[in-house]
């Protein structure tokens, strides 16, 4: 029972890690497009901090769960990047992106299901 509880905690932490990493990448994109040097460097630093926090949360998650399940779940960050690109950068969401995102989420859900089963 404790293993199952720990794995659920690890999966929540992984979602936080993936979100932080995606937000870091978004900050880098804004930094690349910034018009002033101070804003550019500020956004680059913010991106490094967010991406770094994402990696810290990833390492914390590894303490509570299996790497073989948790590391692939970081791919949720790719799906988040598509959503963030649409919301903040006016990037289109195409049919191909929707299908790809579906497979990413389905794969992560399968891994989450496997992790939630524990040592059955």
Coordinates of N, CA and C in Angstrom, one line a residue:
X1 N 0.8 -1.2 0.0 CA 0.0 0.0 0.0 C 0.9 1.3 0.0
X2 N 1.9 1.3 0.8 CA 2.8 2.4 0.8 C 3.5 2.7 -0.5
X3 N 3.8 1.6 -1.2 CA 4.4 1.8 -2.6 C 3.5 2.4 -3.5
X4 N 2.2 2.0 -3.5 CA 1.2 2.6 -4.3 C 1.0 4.1 -4.0
X5 N 1.0 4.5 -2.7 CA 0.8 5.8 -2.3 C 2.0 6.7 -2.8
X6 N 3.2 6.1 -2.6 CA 4.5 6.8 -3.0 C 4.5 7.1 -4.5
X7 N 4.0 6.1 -5.3 CA 4.0 6.2 -6.8 C 3.0 7.3 -7.2
X8 N 1.9 7.4 -6.5 CA 0.9 8.5 -6.8 C 1.6 9.8 -6.6
X9 N 2.2 10.0 -5.4 CA 2.9 11.2 -5.1 C 4.0 11.5 -6.2
X10 N 4.7 10.5 -6.6 CA 5.8 10.7 -7.6 C 5.2 11.1 -8.9
X11 N 4.0 10.6 -9.3 CA 3.3 11.0 -10.6 C 2.9 12.5 -10.5
X12 N 2.4 12.9 -9.3 CA 2.0 14.3 -9.2 C 3.2 15.2 -9.3
X13 N 4.3 14.8 -8.7 CA 5.6 15.6 -8.7 C 6.1 15.6 -10.2
X14 N 5.9 14.6 -10.9 CA 6.4 14.6 -12.3 C 5.5 15.6 -13.1
X15 N 4.3 15.7 -12.9 CA 3.4 16.6 -13.6 C 3.9 18.1 -13.3
X16 N 4.3 18.3 -12.0 CA 4.9 19.6 -11.7 C 6.2 19.8 -12.4
X17 N 7.0 18.8 -12.5 CA 8.3 18.9 -13.2 C 8.1 19.2 -14.7
X18 N 7.2 18.5 -15.3 CA 6.9 18.7 -16.7 C 6.4 20.1 -17.0
X19 N 5.5 20.6 -16.1 CA 5.0 22.0 -16.2 C 6.1 23.0 -16.1
X20 N 6.9 22.8 -15.1 CA 8.0 23.8 -14.9 C 9.0 23.8 -16.1
X21 N 9.3 22.6 -16.6 CA 10.2 22.6 -17.8 C 9.5 23.2 -19.0
X22 N 8.2 23.0 -19.2 CA 7.5 23.7 -20.3 C 7.5 25.2 -20.2
X23 N 7.2 25.6 -19.0 CA 7.2 27.1 -18.7 C 8.6 27.7 -18.9
X24 N 9.6 27.0 -18.6 CA 11.0 27.4 -18.8 C 11.2 27.6 -20.3
X25 N 10.8 26.6 -21.1 CA 11.0 26.7 -22.5 C 10.2 27.9 -23.1
X26 N 9.0 28.2 -22.6 CA 8.2 29.3 -23.0 C 8.9 30.6 -22.7
X27 N 9.5 30.7 -21.5 CA 10.3 31.9 -21.2 C 11.4 32.1 -22.1
X28 N 12.1 31.0 -22.5 CA 13.2 31.1 -23.5 C 12.7 31.6 -24.8
X29 N 11.5 31.2 -25.2 CA 11.0 31.6 -26.5 C 10.7 33.1 -26.4
X30 N 10.0 33.6 -25.3 CA 9.8 35.0 -25.2 C 11.1 35.8 -25.1
X31 N 12.1 35.2 -24.5 CA 13.4 35.9 -24.4 C 14.0 36.0 -25.8
X32 N 13.9 35.0 -26.6 CA 14.5 35.0 -27.9 C 13.8 36.1 -28.8
X33 N 12.6 36.4 -28.5 CA 11.8 37.4 -29.3 C 11.8 38.8 -28.6
X34 N 12.4 38.9 -27.4 CA 12.4 40.2 -26.7 C 13.2 41.3 -27.5
X35 N 12.7 42.5 -27.3 CA 13.3 43.6 -28.0 C 14.4 44.3 -27.3
X36 N 14.4 44.2 -25.9 CA 15.4 44.9 -25.2 C 16.4 43.8 -24.5
X37 N 17.6 44.2 -24.4 CA 18.6 43.3 -23.8 C 18.3 42.8 -22.4
X38 N 17.8 43.8 -21.6 CA 17.5 43.4 -20.2 C 16.3 42.4 -20.1
X39 N 15.3 42.7 -20.9 CA 14.2 41.7 -21.0 C 14.6 40.4 -21.5
X40 N 15.4 40.4 -22.5 CA 15.9 39.1 -23.1 C 16.7 38.3 -22.0
X41 N 17.6 38.9 -21.3 CA 18.4 38.2 -20.3 C 17.6 37.8 -19.1
X42 N 16.6 38.7 -18.8 CA 15.7 38.3 -17.7 C 14.9 37.1 -18.0
X43 N 14.4 37.0 -19.2 CA 13.6 35.9 -19.6 C 14.4 34.6 -19.7
X44 N 15.6 34.8 -20.2 CA 16.5 33.6 -20.3 C 16.8 33.1 -18.9
X45 N 17.1 34.0 -18.0 CA 17.4 33.5 -16.6 C 16.2 32.9 -16.0
X46 N 15.0 33.5 -16.2 CA 13.7 32.9 -15.7 C 13.5 31.5 -16.3
X47 N 13.8 31.4 -17.6 CA 13.7 30.1 -18.2 C 14.6 29.0 -17.6
X48 N 15.9 29.4 -17.3 CA 16.8 28.5 -16.7 C 16.4 28.1 -15.3
X49 N 15.8 29.1 -14.5 CA 15.4 28.8 -13.2 C 14.2 27.8 -13.2
X50 N 13.2 28.1 -14.1 CA 12.0 27.2 -14.2 C 12.5 25.8 -14.7
X51 N 13.3 25.7 -15.7 CA 13.8 24.4 -16.2 C 14.6 23.7 -15.1
X52 N 15.4 24.4 -14.4 CA 16.1 23.8 -13.3 C 15.2 23.3 -12.2
X53 N 14.2 24.1 -11.9 CA 13.2 23.6 -10.9 C 12.5 22.3 -11.4
X54 N 12.3 22.3 -12.7 CA 11.7 21.1 -13.3 C 12.6 19.9 -13.1
X55 N 13.9 20.0 -13.2 CA 14.8 18.9 -13.0 C 14.9 18.6 -11.6
X56 N 14.8 19.5 -10.7 CA 14.9 19.2 -9.2 C 13.6 18.4 -8.9
X57 N 12.5 18.8 -9.3 CA 11.2 18.1 -9.1 C 11.3 16.7 -9.7
X58 N 12.0 16.5 -10.8 CA 12.1 15.2 -11.4 C 13.0 14.3 -10.5
X59 N 14.1 14.9 -10.0 CA 14.9 14.1 -9.1 C 14.2 13.7 -7.8
X60 N 13.4 14.6 -7.3 CA 12.6 14.3 -6.1 C 11.6 13.2 -6.4
X61 N 11.0 13.3 -7.6 CA 10.0 12.2 -7.9 C 10.7 10.8 -8.0
X62 N 11.9 10.8 -8.5 CA 12.6 9.5 -8.6 C 12.8 8.9 -7.2
X63 N 12.8 9.7 -6.2 CA 12.9 9.1 -4.8 C 11.7 8.3 -4.4
X64 N 10.5 8.6 -5.0 CA 9.3 8.0 -4.6 C 8.8 7.0 -5.6
X65 N 9.3 6.9 -6.8 CA 8.8 6.0 -7.8 C 9.8 5.4 -8.7
X66 N 9.4 4.6 -9.7 CA 10.2 3.9 -10.6 C 10.6 4.8 -11.8
X67 N 11.9 4.8 -12.1 CA 12.4 5.6 -13.2 C 11.8 5.2 -14.5
X68 N 11.6 3.9 -14.7 CA 11.1 3.4 -15.9 C 9.7 3.9 -16.2
X69 N 8.9 4.3 -15.2 CA 7.6 4.8 -15.4 C 7.6 6.3 -15.4
X70 N 8.4 6.9 -14.5 CA 8.4 8.4 -14.3 C 9.1 9.1 -15.4
X71 N 10.2 8.7 -15.9 CA 10.9 9.4 -16.9 C 10.1 9.6 -18.2
X72 N 9.5 8.5 -18.7 CA 8.6 8.7 -19.9 C 7.5 9.6 -19.7
X73 N 7.0 9.7 -18.4 CA 5.9 10.6 -18.1 C 6.2 12.1 -18.3
X74 N 7.5 12.4 -18.3 CA 7.9 13.8 -18.5 C 7.5 14.2 -19.9
X75 N 7.2 13.3 -20.8 CA 6.8 13.7 -22.2 C 5.5 14.5 -22.2
X76 N 4.8 14.5 -21.0 CA 3.6 15.3 -20.9 C 4.0 16.8 -21.2
X77 N 5.2 17.1 -20.9 CA 5.7 18.4 -21.1 C 5.6 18.8 -22.6
X78 N 5.7 17.9 -23.5 CA 5.5 18.2 -24.9 C 4.1 18.6 -25.2
X79 N 3.2 17.9 -24.6 CA 1.8 18.2 -24.8 C 1.5 19.6 -24.2
X80 N 2.1 19.9 -23.0 CA 1.9 21.2 -22.4 C 2.5 22.3 -23.3
X81 N 3.6 22.0 -24.0 CA 4.2 23.0 -24.9 C 3.3 23.4 -26.0
X82 N 2.6 22.4 -26.5 CA 1.6 22.6 -27.6 C 0.5 23.6 -27.1
X83 N 0.0 23.3 -25.9 CA -1.0 24.1 -25.4 C -0.5 25.5 -25.1
X84 N 0.7 25.6 -24.5 CA 1.2 27.0 -24.2 C 1.5 27.7 -25.5
X85 N 2.0 27.0 -26.5 CA 2.2 27.7 -27.8 C 0.9 28.3 -28.4
X86 N -0.1 27.5 -28.2 CA -1.4 28.0 -28.7 C -1.9 29.2 -27.9
X87 N -1.8 29.1 -26.6 CA -2.4 30.1 -25.7 C -1.6 31.4 -25.7
X88 N -0.2 31.3 -25.8 CA 0.6 32.5 -25.6 C 1.3 32.9 -26.8
X89 N 1.5 32.1 -27.8 CA 2.3 32.4 -29.0 C 1.4 32.4 -30.3
X90 N 0.1 32.2 -30.2 CA -0.7 32.1 -31.3 C -0.3 31.1 -32.4
X91 N 0.3 30.0 -31.9 CA 0.7 28.9 -32.8 C -0.6 28.0 -33.0
X92 N -0.7 27.5 -34.3 CA -1.9 26.7 -34.6 C -1.8 25.3 -34.0
X93 N -3.0 24.8 -33.6 CA -3.0 23.4 -33.2 C -3.6 22.6 -34.4
X94 N -2.8 21.8 -35.0 CA -3.2 21.1 -36.2 C -3.6 19.7 -35.9
X95 N -4.2 19.0 -36.8 CA -4.7 17.7 -36.6 C -3.5 16.8 -36.2
X96 N -2.4 16.9 -36.9 CA -1.2 16.1 -36.6 C -0.8 16.3 -35.1
X97 N -0.8 17.6 -34.7 CA -0.4 17.9 -33.3 C -1.4 17.2 -32.3
X98 N -2.7 17.3 -32.6 CA -3.7 16.7 -31.8 C -3.5 15.2 -31.7
X99 N -3.3 14.5 -32.8 CA -3.1 13.1 -32.8 C -1.8 12.7 -32.0
X100 N -0.7 13.5 -32.2 CA 0.5 13.2 -31.5 C 0.3 13.4 -30.0
X101 N -0.4 14.5 -29.7 CA -0.6 14.8 -28.2 C -1.5 13.7 -27.6
X102 N -2.5 13.2 -28.4 CA -3.3 12.1 -27.9 C -2.4 10.9 -27.5
X103 N -1.5 10.5 -28.4 CA -0.6 9.4 -28.2 C 0.3 9.6 -26.9
X104 N 0.8 10.9 -26.8 CA 1.6 11.2 -25.6 C 0.8 11.0 -24.3
X105 N -0.4 11.6 -24.3 CA -1.2 11.5 -23.1 C -1.7 10.0 -22.9
X106 N -2.0 9.3 -23.9 CA -2.4 7.9 -23.8 C -1.2 7.1 -23.2
X107 N 0.0 7.3 -23.7 CA 1.1 6.6 -23.2 C 1.4 6.9 -21.8
X108 N 1.3 8.2 -21.4 CA 1.5 8.6 -20.0 C 0.5 8.0 -19.1
X109 N -0.8 7.9 -19.6 CA -1.9 7.3 -18.8 C -1.6 5.9 -18.6
X110 N -1.1 5.2 -19.6 CA -0.8 3.7 -19.4 C 0.3 3.5 -18.4
X111 N 1.3 4.4 -18.5 CA 2.4 4.3 -17.5 C 1.9 4.6 -16.1
X112 N 1.0 5.6 -16.0 CA 0.4 5.9 -14.7 C -0.4 4.8 -14.2
X113 N -1.2 4.1 -15.0 CA -1.9 3.0 -14.6 C -1.0 1.9 -14.1
X114 N 0.1 1.6 -14.8 CA 1.0 0.6 -14.4 C 1.7 1.0 -13.1
X115 N 2.0 2.2 -12.9 CA 2.6 2.7 -11.6 C 1.6 2.6 -10.5
X116 N 0.3 2.8 -10.8 CA -0.7 2.8 -9.7 C -1.1 1.4 -9.3
X117 N -0.7 0.4 -10.0 CA -1.0 -1.0 -9.7 C -0.1 -1.5 -8.5
X118 N 1.1 -0.9 -8.4 CA 2.0 -1.3 -7.3 C 2.6 -2.7 -7.6
X119 N 2.8 -3.5 -6.6 CA 3.5 -4.8 -6.8 C 2.6 -5.9 -6.9
X120 N 1.5 -5.8 -7.7 CA 0.5 -6.9 -7.8 C 1.1 -8.0 -8.6

